[in-house]
Amino acid sequence: MKRKVLVIEGDGIGKEVIPEAVKLLTLLGDFEILKGDAGLECYRRCKEFLPRETLEKAEESDIILFGAVTSPKGVKDYKSPILTLRKTFNLYANVRPINNFGLLRLEGYLGKNKFLDVKNVDLVIIRENTEDLYVGFERELYDIAIADRVVSKKASERIVRFAFEYAKENKRKRVSCIHKANVLKVTDGLFLKTFYEVAKNYKIEADDYLVDSASYLLIKEPERFDIIVTTNMFGDILSDEASLLLGSLGLAPSANIGEKKALFEPVHGSAPDIAGKEIANPMAAILCVAMIFDYIGKKEKGNLIREAVKHCIEEGKVTKDLGGSLKTHEVAEEIIKYVTNYE
Ligand code: NAD
């Protein structure tokens, strides 16, 4: 039976990059594609950010490919569709590959004519998606605001094992645990202890860093890191920090993986500043498709897509964010051309 993929384009550049990614998905694989609505435009049409119909389609799908949605301003009780999907389907592992495909000089966030010299960065951040301070147990006691941090043995074991299995499958050498166990002795103490217990079962190097030191080293010596595993909030912050090493959010894909299904989404948002201009970089969305092929065990197809992206970057066949002049669909066409020649 064909695997079902629910495609949710969302808003802004989600509508531009996801259709290009779907071209790769259908070119290299045999999937049943469903379409779902979500986001701000959807809310304007039907007063829901994530309609029940989309949730039902997600339920019957094996895989979800999600673009990006614009967060509304001033809507009380807004629940992000992506958070709802992660929670509903218990997508406990967030995976963010940070691979700059050997690019050396990037004109990115630093501004025009300011370059960031980046070595060949190729690391993966694996973040626990269900616990930590993000469980939302917050309250006020007079003028004190309190948040509870939850770290369980079960969820820690699950994410650490996921990280080592990922390392094994992808022939990675080292897994580093990032924590703050010197201060958060109980919660991160448990996470760190669990990390080394699980590590004993694998012939893969294991080490650990304090989160403050890791955030410094991530920029200074990114080559130190191979696979990073960490708790929810540290992972959230570190993975956005690490995106800087890519020079553009247009190169950052991600996956949210659960026991039964997985959701893939480019890290970037709906980018209203460039939406409709045909200059959005489709590579992050296309790299999500590579991750989908990895997920279903067709790693050779995932690798082919990554090779095609690398080729386009080397040849300067890129959008404006990476210093090129191609339009969104032209980059996708170049990737498709490469893939078609080598398939
Ligand atoms: P953003 O990621 O949309 O954009 C940040 C900057 O990066 C912008 O200058 C944008 O032009 C650039 N950029 C992003 N993706 C790019 C691409 N593919 N190619 C070229 N340049 C790209 O973040 P933002 O501007 O802070 O957020 C815009 C909206 O998206 C907000 O409403 C935010 O809440 C939402 N958002 C949604 C998601 C999601 O749906 N998963 C994630 C992040 C932000």
Short mmCIF file of N, CA and C and ligand atoms in Angstrom, two decimals, residues 13 66 68-71 248-250 265 267-274 279-281 321, ligand 1:
data_model
loop_
_atom_site.label_atom_id
_atom_site.label_comp_id
_atom_site.label_asym_id
_atom_site.label_seq_id
_atom_site.Cartn_x
_atom_site.Cartn_y
_atom_site.Cartn_z
N ILE A 13 5.51 32.14 2.28
CA ILE A 13 6.37 31.36 1.39
C ILE A 13 6.15 29.85 1.52
N PHE A 66 4.85 19.97 6.20
CA PHE A 66 4.24 21.22 6.65
C PHE A 66 5.08 22.40 6.17
N ALA A 68 4.70 26.59 6.43
CA ALA A 68 4.88 27.53 7.53
C ALA A 68 3.58 28.29 7.70
N VAL A 69 3.32 28.73 8.90
CA VAL A 69 2.12 29.54 9.12
C VAL A 69 2.50 30.86 9.80
N THR A 70 1.70 31.87 9.52
CA THR A 70 1.92 33.18 10.14
C THR A 70 1.18 33.20 11.46
N SER A 71 1.87 33.62 12.52
CA SER A 71 1.19 33.74 13.82
C SER A 71 0.33 34.99 13.81
N SER A 248 21.62 31.02 5.85
CA SER A 248 20.24 31.32 5.48
C SER A 248 19.32 30.27 6.09
N LEU A 249 18.18 30.73 6.56
CA LEU A 249 17.18 29.77 7.06
C LEU A 249 16.68 28.89 5.91
N GLY A 250 16.91 29.36 4.71
CA GLY A 250 16.49 28.62 3.52
C GLY A 250 17.23 27.31 3.32
N GLU A 265 9.22 19.73 8.33
CA GLU A 265 8.94 21.15 8.06
C GLU A 265 10.24 21.92 7.93
N VAL A 267 12.60 24.92 8.76
CA VAL A 267 12.67 25.65 10.03
C VAL A 267 12.10 27.06 9.91
N HIS A 268 12.22 27.63 8.71
CA HIS A 268 11.79 29.03 8.56
C HIS A 268 10.28 29.20 8.71
N GLY A 269 9.89 30.46 8.93
CA GLY A 269 8.47 30.78 9.01
C GLY A 269 7.92 31.18 7.66
N SER A 270 6.83 31.96 7.69
CA SER A 270 6.14 32.30 6.44
C SER A 270 6.80 33.47 5.70
N ALA A 271 7.82 34.08 6.32
CA ALA A 271 8.62 35.15 5.71
C ALA A 271 7.80 36.16 4.92
N PRO A 272 6.92 36.90 5.60
CA PRO A 272 6.07 37.86 4.87
C PRO A 272 6.87 38.91 4.10
N ASP A 273 8.11 39.18 4.56
CA ASP A 273 8.92 40.20 3.86
C ASP A 273 9.30 39.80 2.44
N ILE A 274 9.31 38.51 2.15
CA ILE A 274 9.68 38.11 0.78
C ILE A 274 8.57 37.32 0.08
N ILE A 279 11.35 34.70 -4.53
CA ILE A 279 12.78 34.63 -4.20
C ILE A 279 13.05 33.73 -2.99
N ALA A 280 12.00 33.10 -2.48
CA ALA A 280 12.22 32.22 -1.32
C ALA A 280 13.06 31.03 -1.73
N ASN A 281 14.00 30.69 -0.87
CA ASN A 281 14.86 29.54 -1.14
C ASN A 281 14.06 28.25 -0.86
N ASP A 321 19.11 34.83 -1.12
CA ASP A 321 19.63 34.68 0.25
C ASP A 321 21.01 34.03 0.28
P1 NAD B 1 10.94 33.76 9.10
O1 NAD B 1 11.66 32.47 9.24
O2 NAD B 1 9.66 33.72 8.37
O3 NAD B 1 11.92 34.83 8.40
C1 NAD B 1 13.12 35.28 9.00
C2 NAD B 1 14.02 35.91 7.91
O4 NAD B 1 14.58 34.85 7.11
C3 NAD B 1 13.25 36.82 6.96
O5 NAD B 1 14.04 37.90 6.61
C4 NAD B 1 13.00 35.94 5.76
O6 NAD B 1 12.88 36.66 4.55
C5 NAD B 1 14.21 35.03 5.75
N1 NAD B 1 13.86 33.71 5.21
C6 NAD B 1 13.12 32.75 5.84
N2 NAD B 1 12.98 31.70 5.05
C7 NAD B 1 13.60 31.97 3.90
C8 NAD B 1 13.76 31.27 2.68
N3 NAD B 1 13.26 30.04 2.48
N4 NAD B 1 14.46 31.87 1.67
C9 NAD B 1 14.99 33.08 1.85
N5 NAD B 1 14.87 33.80 2.98
C10 NAD B 1 14.17 33.26 4.00
O7 NAD B 1 10.72 34.32 10.57
P2 NAD B 1 9.85 35.58 11.03
O8 NAD B 1 9.93 36.68 10.01
O9 NAD B 1 10.25 35.83 12.41
O10 NAD B 1 8.36 35.03 11.07
C11 NAD B 1 7.38 35.27 10.06
C12 NAD B 1 6.09 34.58 10.48
O11 NAD B 1 6.29 33.17 10.47
C13 NAD B 1 5.65 34.95 11.92
O12 NAD B 1 4.27 35.07 11.94
C14 NAD B 1 6.13 33.75 12.74
O13 NAD B 1 5.37 33.58 13.90
C15 NAD B 1 5.93 32.62 11.74
N6 NAD B 1 6.77 31.42 11.97
C16 NAD B 1 6.20 30.25 11.67
C17 NAD B 1 6.94 29.07 11.78
C18 NAD B 1 6.27 27.78 11.43
O14 NAD B 1 5.20 27.80 10.86
N7 NAD B 1 6.87 26.64 11.70
C19 NAD B 1 8.27 29.12 12.18
C20 NAD B 1 8.85 30.37 12.45
C21 NAD B 1 8.08 31.53 12.33
#
